[in-house]
Each structure stands twice: as structure tokens, then as C-alpha cells.
């Protein structure tokens, strides 16, 4: 076969993909491209975002290299390097614990957005589902004192998951029965949840801490509902077992999606609702189920934060939290796959910790600037991930290379 | 409509629609009579009016006008509850909260930024591009407006800088969603993150922890000499910000543009059926570009109102979700300028009332903040008339 043939074949393939993509739902289309792009595209995306961020740092008169180095040291990831020892090592260990504490909920909200994506739905409501989950977790965790720890923790997590599922289920139900666009309904539900939380824990609110009538906060989670710490000092906010719960959820996500009938139906609906419906799969039912599962993931994310290290909810926290919104970035960068979500969550968790005023050396770079730098980098990543054209270009060149290699290998085989 | 249905429809005055609308009005009256200046102190008249409204709503619903009928019924129920609340609370409290001239003035203040952004959103979405990034574009306007006004010592130039910054961010959204055929919801989300980062970064880099200095040039209020001291009107609109008037003026302008001019028709055609628009020779892609950038400029003006006109300073993330309320207003107003005006005035009235409600109860005032979102959720669910988006919204256009 000549090279000309290969080229035309490549074009035909790309053409086919274009027409096929037009009939798909847009999240499914994005998801499909994004998955086929492999790991190359997300890594490139991240690199570009960091380089652009570096230019901004440079333009405002700072040294990008020392800035990024300081941020990296704030994340504690150098703990993984065997040559770091002594005092530096224990500091790194503490910082890494904080990074992983931040990673835990990000994994779960990432799953919440990713699962919806696979069903062809866009779950912008991670924040709202996270908020109602947190409200429920703090309510259960601060009530029912004297329960056995295992029971109390399980109760609080299940409660939070259910609350998130119900909240997302509203959007799923509206989509399934009335065809309401889930983007709009989940945005509205986010803000309803946030103001609901502010109302509940605000001064004079029904769930406000009765022992501190002048502070807009919830009651404290009792000792029996606190997640055990397995690395570091529990008094100094060591790493709680929530990380394992999040990793277990990743496994559940993968099995649910790839090894069960429900997952098969959800993916079929996500790829092409018309075809799925023609094959006898209930589209409306699956929209509802998928949203409820998303909400459960987001609710558990909040339970991890509440039972793991926050132990109470201030109205400020409810308003200022952006974990759920970051879930969108995590899912997209992680290409809506189980493993991808874990790495994307780790990246964003590390960025959050590394740029916080607790861990970034202010003599190198102002943490207030750094947190905003993080927002910029996250925005750039989401923006770059939003388009499949870039991914497609990389994909095509990648396939071209692969095909040539395969052909050459075959020719050589035949020759030998 | 067939001949049979016409014959079956009763006389126009008694048509279900008229009855339903009468029900809606009765429900509002049931509530209003318990407020200043009427201040009926017994719940009985309100109960009677509300019951009549429910009856009218039921008749309308049975007669085929389901949405208006159910709407009237629900509104009557709400009015009944509110009327009971009013008649059982003190006259002094009521007079304090419901000082109508102050309420209207506050309503206009709250509605202005929302209106600018919502009008921008309408232009953008009518052209077929979803704009989740309104929030970020407002934020750009808020920061760069005050920055421009500070550095250039002029509120007018500050507003220009704001418009340029918002337009620039919108251009990024346009490049991604039109040219690179991005998923527009994702790209809009990215735009929002980016705006938080950009404005926060430059704010800290420029002003540090001290914040913007005081005494920055602010957009002036328009003092109407004739009615400034005339009771209600004087208090309500006698001393209103210039940008508020501009926003209000933009509503009929945009309405006429969209529905009465050739270019308005072209814009809508591009959003409904881009292929058909392309076939008759319309430049689909340039029209979308212009629409998206214009929407960013308008949203930024809304943001600039917050910083340069309303508060006179900037703080991080100061738009606080107003871009999303504006988005809600676009949908609630069914993608029409007049609808968006009504929606933003309603949301603005809610905020104005929320400001004064702490007299009664702080927590009720907080809960009030969720009202715009609940109303929009109800609206998109189709209970009070379905809100339909432009047909080709969110679909990138690929020229054949």
C-alpha cells in the first residue's frame, strides 16, 4: 500500500468521525473524543496552562521557576523522593497529608460529574449536591451522640449520599419527565442549596449551633462520627481514612459503569439516546438513575470533608466552597474515566494545598496571588479541554504515526 | 383552529384565559390590600379574594388554560399565607418594610447589573451560543471598571475599560465555542474560573491587601429636577444612577432590534436554523462572533455598575453569582428583552425586600435570596408557560 492511500484513509476516517459526532449528544461527543485522546492531551493541556500561568507570573515581576518550585514544595509531593530526609521529610509528610485531604473530595465530585458525562448529561450541580450532602452529614454527625463509631459514620455517609442523590435526582426527574435541560436546573439547584445552607446555619436558623448563638455555624460533629486518622497526628489534622473511601468509590464507579447492566444502559443512553431507546433502554429512567448516582458521589465527598477534618459548617464555608465546581475540571481533565479522575484530583488537590497561605512561602510568592493563579490555571485547563478540535488534531497525528509504525513492522516481518 | 372549537369557545370576556388572568390579579390584590397604604387589618377580605382567585384559577384550568389556571391557584395560596402574616404583624413593622418608594429605588439598584448581563445573555443565546460565562464577564467588568476609573480618573473611561475587558474575555469564549467548536457549557465554565483568577490576581498585584482606594470617580446619579421632591416618584426614580437609565433604555432598543429589524431577524435565524441562514447567504460565524462579544461587553457593564457606580470599590469575586441570576432571568424571560426586564425587576424586588426583611426575621431574609432560583426552576419546568430556548443553541456550526 502506498503512502497516498494511507493519507486518504486517514481523511475518510476523520470525515466519518465528524458526521458521527454531529448526531451525538454534545457531552457524549466530547467524552468520546476526550477518551480517545489518550493521556497525551490532558498532559499537554496541563503543561500549556502552567506555561501561560508562568508568563502571567513573569509579567507581574516574579520569577515563575522559583514560584512553581515553592508551590511544589507546599504540596508535600517531594515526600515521594527518597533523598528528602530529616526535618524536610516530616514537613513534606505533613503537607502531603493536607494535599491528600484536599484530593479526597475532589476525586468524589470528579466522579459525580464524570458519571453524568458518560450518561450524556452535564452535571454542573456538583456544588449543590456537595452542599446538601455536607448539611446532612453535619446534622447526623452532630446528633445521635453515643452511637457506636462504625454505625454513626456509616449512617452519616449514607445520609449524605442519599441527600446528594435526592438533590441531583430532582434535576434527573425534571429532565426525565419534562425534558428540562439539566445544565439550567442543576445551576439553579446549586444556589438554592447554598442559600438553604446559609439559612440553616445562619443566626436564628434551625440547625445553628445552640451553644454559640452569635456564631453562624453548625454544631460540632461528635467524636463517634469522626473518621479515624491513619497517617499523621489526629490533633494536627492528619490524613483520615476518607481517601480509601474515595478510592473505593473509584472502583465502584468503574465496576458500575463497565461491568453492570445499569452501566451499559447509562453508556448507551449517553452515546446515543435515540438508538438506546430503539433498543428498548428506558432513556428517561436512566437519566434519573445516572443523576441520582452522581448526587450520591457528591454527597459522600461532602461527608468526607465534614467527618474527616471540618467537623462543622460555617455559613461562610457553604458560600465560599468551590469543591463541586472544581469537580467539573477534575472530570474533564480526567477524561471521565476512573483512573483519570484520580490523577486530575491529585493535581488540583496539590495545587490547592501548594498555593494556600498555610503552605506557600510568602517570601517567594504571595499566597493571595497564588490562589488566584490556581484559578487561572484551572480555568485555562477547562477552556482547553472544552474543545475537541485540538484533541482531534493530536489524535489524527498520533494515529498516523501509529499506523506507519504498524505497517513498517509488518513489512519487515514479511521481508524476514 | 377548527370551526368546531371556535363555536365551543365562550364569549371573549369569559374565556378561560381571561378568567385565569383575573384570578392572578385577584391573588395579587388579596396580598396588596394588607400592605401600606391600604393596611387592611382583618384577614377576611384577603381570604375572600384569595378564594375567588382560586376559583377563577380552577375554572381556567378546567377550561383548558392549565398553566395560567394552576399559576393563579398557587399564587392565591401564596397570597393567602402572606396576607395572614401581614395582618398578624405590627403596623409599624409593615410601614418600615413596605416603604414603596425606597423599595422601588432599591429594586432598580439590584436589577441594573442583572439587566445588563441578561440583555447580553439574550443576544448571545439568540445567536445560538450558550453563555454560562456571564458571571465571569461581569466580574471582568467589575474589576477592570474600577481599575480604569482609578488609573484614568474618569468613570466614563473606567466603563470603557470594563467593556473592553469583558469583550476580550467574551472573545475567548467565542473563539473556543465558535471556531474551535468547543462544548459551550464547558468553555463557559472555564471562562468563569479564568475570570475569578484574572481579576483576583491583578487586584492583589495592583492593590495588595488594602483594596481599592477611596475616592475613585463614580458614575453619577441622574437627578430629575421636576419630580425629585414629588412623594413616591421622587423617592423611587428621582435620584437614580445613570447606568440604570441606560439599562432600562436598552430594553426597548434591543426589543426593536431583535424583532423589528433585518439584522435582528438575521441574528435569530442564525440561532434557530444556522444551515438555512447560511444557505441564504448570511455570515453565520461572524454574526455569532459579534453576538458573543457584545454579550460580554454588556455583562461587563453590569459588573462595572457594581464597582464603579454602586459600591465604589472592588473585592474579590464581588459578583457573587449575579451572572447566574442573570442567566436565570434570560430563561425566565423566555429569551426576550421585555421578559428579562420583568424577571430582573422581580428578582431585584426580591433582593430589595430581602434587605428590609431582617426587621421581621433574619433567617427569612436569607431564605428569600433563593427565590430567583426557585422561580426559574419552576419556570423551566413549564408550570407557568414553557420557556423554550433557541433551536440551535449550543450546537457549533460547521460550514459544509
mmCIF file of N, CA and C in Angstrom, chain A residues 46 50 67-80 92 94-107 239 243 326 330 333 341-361 367 370-371 373-375 377-378 381:
data_model
loop_
_atom_site.group_PDB
_atom_site.id
_atom_site.type_symbol
_atom_site.label_atom_id
_atom_site.label_comp_id
_atom_site.label_asym_id
_atom_site.label_seq_id
_atom_site.Cartn_x
_atom_site.Cartn_y
_atom_site.Cartn_z
ATOM 1 N N UNK A 46 -2.399 20.469 30.539
ATOM 2 C CA UNK A 46 -1.905 20.939 31.824
ATOM 3 C C UNK A 46 -0.626 21.748 31.639
ATOM 4 N N UNK A 50 0.040 25.638 32.652
ATOM 5 C CA UNK A 50 1.087 26.058 33.584
ATOM 6 C C UNK A 50 2.045 27.057 32.927
ATOM 7 N N UNK A 67 8.648 30.399 41.808
ATOM 8 C CA UNK A 67 7.256 30.350 42.250
ATOM 9 C C UNK A 67 6.723 28.922 42.176
ATOM 10 N N UNK A 68 6.893 28.296 41.023
ATOM 11 C CA UNK A 68 6.387 26.932 40.871
ATOM 12 C C UNK A 68 7.106 25.970 41.820
ATOM 13 N N UNK A 69 8.395 26.240 42.047
ATOM 14 C CA UNK A 69 9.146 25.377 42.971
ATOM 15 C C UNK A 69 8.571 25.496 44.386
ATOM 16 N N UNK A 70 8.277 26.749 44.792
ATOM 17 C CA UNK A 70 7.716 26.964 46.129
ATOM 18 C C UNK A 70 6.340 26.312 46.246
ATOM 19 N N UNK A 71 5.548 26.428 45.175
ATOM 20 C CA UNK A 71 4.227 25.801 45.206
ATOM 21 C C UNK A 71 4.385 24.296 45.328
ATOM 22 N N UNK A 72 5.327 23.727 44.554
ATOM 23 C CA UNK A 72 5.544 22.284 44.610
ATOM 24 C C UNK A 72 5.951 21.853 46.016
ATOM 25 N N UNK A 73 6.813 22.656 46.636
ATOM 26 C CA UNK A 73 7.245 22.292 47.991
ATOM 27 C C UNK A 73 6.087 22.395 48.979
ATOM 28 N N UNK A 74 5.163 23.297 48.721
ATOM 29 C CA UNK A 74 3.987 23.413 49.579
ATOM 30 C C UNK A 74 3.076 22.195 49.493
ATOM 31 N N UNK A 75 3.111 21.495 48.352
ATOM 32 C CA UNK A 75 2.213 20.354 48.188
ATOM 33 C C UNK A 75 2.681 19.140 48.984
ATOM 34 N N UNK A 76 3.970 19.089 49.324
ATOM 35 C CA UNK A 76 4.485 17.934 50.057
ATOM 36 C C UNK A 76 4.781 16.741 49.173
ATOM 37 N N UNK A 77 4.662 16.917 47.860
ATOM 38 C CA UNK A 77 4.879 15.767 46.972
ATOM 39 C C UNK A 77 6.334 15.312 46.957
ATOM 40 N N UNK A 78 7.234 16.193 47.435
ATOM 41 C CA UNK A 78 8.645 15.769 47.449
ATOM 42 C C UNK A 78 8.880 14.659 48.482
ATOM 43 N N UNK A 79 7.865 14.384 49.308
ATOM 44 C CA UNK A 79 7.957 13.253 50.245
ATOM 45 C C UNK A 79 8.218 11.962 49.479
ATOM 46 N N UNK A 80 7.733 11.920 48.244
ATOM 47 C CA UNK A 80 7.897 10.713 47.432
ATOM 48 C C UNK A 80 9.342 10.519 46.995
ATOM 49 N N UNK A 92 7.340 17.701 54.701
ATOM 50 C CA UNK A 92 6.752 17.223 53.451
ATOM 51 C C UNK A 92 5.618 16.246 53.743
ATOM 52 N N UNK A 94 3.685 16.137 56.351
ATOM 53 C CA UNK A 94 2.501 16.863 56.804
ATOM 54 C C UNK A 94 1.798 17.539 55.627
ATOM 55 N N UNK A 95 2.594 18.199 54.761
ATOM 56 C CA UNK A 95 1.990 18.869 53.614
ATOM 57 C C UNK A 95 1.286 17.878 52.693
ATOM 58 N N UNK A 96 1.919 16.716 52.503
ATOM 59 C CA UNK A 96 1.312 15.719 51.623
ATOM 60 C C UNK A 96 -0.011 15.219 52.203
ATOM 61 N N UNK A 97 -0.058 15.096 53.537
ATOM 62 C CA UNK A 97 -1.330 14.707 54.163
ATOM 63 C C UNK A 97 -2.425 15.709 53.805
ATOM 64 N N UNK A 98 -2.066 16.998 53.839
ATOM 65 C CA UNK A 98 -3.067 18.030 53.524
ATOM 66 C C UNK A 98 -3.472 17.958 52.051
ATOM 67 N N UNK A 99 -2.484 17.709 51.187
ATOM 68 C CA UNK A 99 -2.792 17.564 49.762
ATOM 69 C C UNK A 99 -3.785 16.430 49.541
ATOM 70 N N UNK A 100 -3.544 15.299 50.227
ATOM 71 C CA UNK A 100 -4.430 14.151 50.027
ATOM 72 C C UNK A 100 -5.800 14.385 50.659
ATOM 73 N N UNK A 101 -5.836 15.169 51.748
ATOM 74 C CA UNK A 101 -7.139 15.527 52.338
ATOM 75 C C UNK A 101 -7.947 16.337 51.332
ATOM 76 N N UNK A 102 -7.257 17.229 50.604
ATOM 77 C CA UNK A 102 -7.951 18.037 49.593
ATOM 78 C C UNK A 102 -8.308 17.198 48.373
ATOM 79 N N UNK A 103 -7.484 16.187 48.096
ATOM 80 C CA UNK A 103 -7.726 15.341 46.918
ATOM 81 C C UNK A 103 -8.983 14.482 47.092
ATOM 82 N N UNK A 104 -9.192 14.008 48.337
ATOM 83 C CA UNK A 104 -10.287 13.067 48.605
ATOM 84 C C UNK A 104 -11.651 13.540 48.078
ATOM 85 N N UNK A 105 -12.132 14.727 48.500
ATOM 86 C CA UNK A 105 -13.445 15.140 47.972
ATOM 87 C C UNK A 105 -13.402 15.429 46.468
ATOM 88 N N UNK A 106 -12.241 15.886 45.979
ATOM 89 C CA UNK A 106 -12.154 16.186 44.550
ATOM 90 C C UNK A 106 -12.329 14.930 43.705
ATOM 91 N N UNK A 107 -11.787 13.801 44.202
ATOM 92 C CA UNK A 107 -11.986 12.542 43.481
ATOM 93 C C UNK A 107 -13.480 12.267 43.375
ATOM 94 N N UNK A 239 -4.002 12.622 57.958
ATOM 95 C CA UNK A 239 -4.792 12.103 56.840
ATOM 96 C C UNK A 239 -5.814 11.086 57.344
ATOM 97 N N UNK A 243 -9.711 8.928 52.254
ATOM 98 C CA UNK A 243 -9.011 8.681 50.994
ATOM 99 C C UNK A 243 -9.328 7.282 50.463
ATOM 100 N N UNK A 326 -15.056 22.605 41.061
ATOM 101 C CA UNK A 326 -13.785 22.038 40.623
ATOM 102 C C UNK A 326 -13.966 20.618 40.101
ATOM 103 N N UNK A 330 -11.993 18.514 37.268
ATOM 104 C CA UNK A 330 -11.385 17.211 37.546
ATOM 105 C C UNK A 330 -11.883 16.165 36.548
ATOM 106 N N UNK A 333 -10.561 16.921 32.890
ATOM 107 C CA UNK A 333 -9.130 16.646 32.723
ATOM 108 C C UNK A 333 -8.874 15.149 32.856
ATOM 109 N N UNK A 341 -9.704 10.486 36.722
ATOM 110 C CA UNK A 341 -10.246 11.349 37.765
ATOM 111 C C UNK A 341 -9.301 11.393 38.969
ATOM 112 N N UNK A 342 -8.726 10.252 39.329
ATOM 113 C CA UNK A 342 -7.835 10.207 40.489
ATOM 114 C C UNK A 342 -6.636 11.130 40.280
ATOM 115 N N UNK A 343 -6.000 11.027 39.085
ATOM 116 C CA UNK A 343 -4.817 11.847 38.844
ATOM 117 C C UNK A 343 -5.170 13.329 38.740
ATOM 118 N N UNK A 344 -6.297 13.629 38.085
ATOM 119 C CA UNK A 344 -6.703 15.031 37.963
ATOM 120 C C UNK A 344 -7.009 15.612 39.345
ATOM 121 N N UNK A 345 -7.660 14.796 40.192
ATOM 122 C CA UNK A 345 -7.979 15.267 41.542
ATOM 123 C C UNK A 345 -6.708 15.523 42.335
ATOM 124 N N UNK A 346 -5.717 14.653 42.138
ATOM 125 C CA UNK A 346 -4.442 14.834 42.837
ATOM 126 C C UNK A 346 -3.779 16.139 42.389
ATOM 127 N N UNK A 347 -3.826 16.411 41.088
ATOM 128 C CA UNK A 347 -3.231 17.649 40.573
ATOM 129 C C UNK A 347 -3.899 18.870 41.200
ATOM 130 N N UNK A 348 -5.239 18.876 41.192
ATOM 131 C CA UNK A 348 -5.945 20.040 41.719
ATOM 132 C C UNK A 348 -5.844 20.120 43.242
ATOM 133 N N UNK A 349 -5.851 18.952 43.889
ATOM 134 C CA UNK A 349 -5.672 18.942 45.345
ATOM 135 C C UNK A 349 -4.315 19.500 45.726
ATOM 136 N N UNK A 350 -3.287 19.096 44.961
ATOM 137 C CA UNK A 350 -1.936 19.580 45.225
ATOM 138 C C UNK A 350 -1.843 21.086 44.980
ATOM 139 N N UNK A 351 -2.460 21.551 43.889
ATOM 140 C CA UNK A 351 -2.443 22.983 43.593
ATOM 141 C C UNK A 351 -3.096 23.780 44.722
ATOM 142 N N UNK A 352 -4.244 23.241 45.197
ATOM 143 C CA UNK A 352 -4.976 23.933 46.257
ATOM 144 C C UNK A 352 -4.112 24.056 47.508
ATOM 145 N N UNK A 353 -3.447 22.946 47.878
ATOM 146 C CA UNK A 353 -2.621 22.967 49.080
ATOM 147 C C UNK A 353 -1.369 23.804 48.860
ATOM 148 N N UNK A 354 -0.727 23.595 47.708
ATOM 149 C CA UNK A 354 0.541 24.267 47.451
ATOM 150 C C UNK A 354 0.433 25.772 47.365
ATOM 151 N N UNK A 355 -0.763 26.284 47.017
ATOM 152 C CA UNK A 355 -0.903 27.730 46.888
ATOM 153 C C UNK A 355 -1.613 28.357 48.079
ATOM 154 N N UNK A 356 -1.968 27.536 49.087
ATOM 155 C CA UNK A 356 -2.699 28.102 50.224
ATOM 156 C C UNK A 356 -1.732 28.883 51.121
ATOM 157 N N UNK A 357 -2.249 29.819 51.881
ATOM 158 C CA UNK A 357 -1.355 30.655 52.695
ATOM 159 C C UNK A 357 -0.694 29.879 53.835
ATOM 160 N N UNK A 358 -1.168 28.655 54.074
ATOM 161 C CA UNK A 358 -0.538 27.847 55.117
ATOM 162 C C UNK A 358 0.759 27.218 54.635
ATOM 163 N N UNK A 359 0.840 26.932 53.344
ATOM 164 C CA UNK A 359 1.959 26.108 52.884
ATOM 165 C C UNK A 359 2.883 26.787 51.886
ATOM 166 N N UNK A 360 2.453 27.889 51.305
ATOM 167 C CA UNK A 360 3.320 28.556 50.343
ATOM 168 C C UNK A 360 4.170 29.585 51.083
ATOM 169 N N UNK A 361 5.476 29.574 50.808
ATOM 170 C CA UNK A 361 6.395 30.502 51.448
ATOM 171 C C UNK A 361 6.120 31.919 50.940
ATOM 172 N N UNK A 367 0.804 34.192 48.725
ATOM 173 C CA UNK A 367 -0.224 33.153 48.588
ATOM 174 C C UNK A 367 -1.543 33.684 48.019
ATOM 175 N N UNK A 370 -1.151 33.496 44.554
ATOM 176 C CA UNK A 370 -1.036 32.104 44.113
ATOM 177 C C UNK A 370 -2.401 31.427 44.008
ATOM 178 N N UNK A 371 -3.292 31.708 44.989
ATOM 179 C CA UNK A 371 -4.609 31.066 44.900
ATOM 180 C C UNK A 371 -5.317 31.509 43.626
ATOM 181 N N UNK A 373 -3.739 32.455 40.915
ATOM 182 C CA UNK A 373 -3.009 31.783 39.833
ATOM 183 C C UNK A 373 -3.607 30.397 39.607
ATOM 184 N N UNK A 374 -3.949 29.724 40.720
ATOM 185 C CA UNK A 374 -4.581 28.407 40.619
ATOM 186 C C UNK A 374 -5.883 28.488 39.837
ATOM 187 N N UNK A 375 -6.696 29.506 40.175
ATOM 188 C CA UNK A 375 -7.963 29.673 39.448
ATOM 189 C C UNK A 375 -7.702 29.844 37.953
ATOM 190 N N UNK A 377 -5.101 28.827 36.201
ATOM 191 C CA UNK A 377 -4.637 27.574 35.601
ATOM 192 C C UNK A 377 -5.819 26.621 35.409
ATOM 193 N N UNK A 378 -6.688 26.559 36.440
ATOM 194 C CA UNK A 378 -7.860 25.683 36.321
ATOM 195 C C UNK A 378 -8.767 26.136 35.182
ATOM 196 N N UNK A 381 -7.255 25.196 31.889
ATOM 197 C CA UNK A 381 -7.362 23.758 31.634
ATOM 198 C C UNK A 381 -8.775 23.417 31.156
#
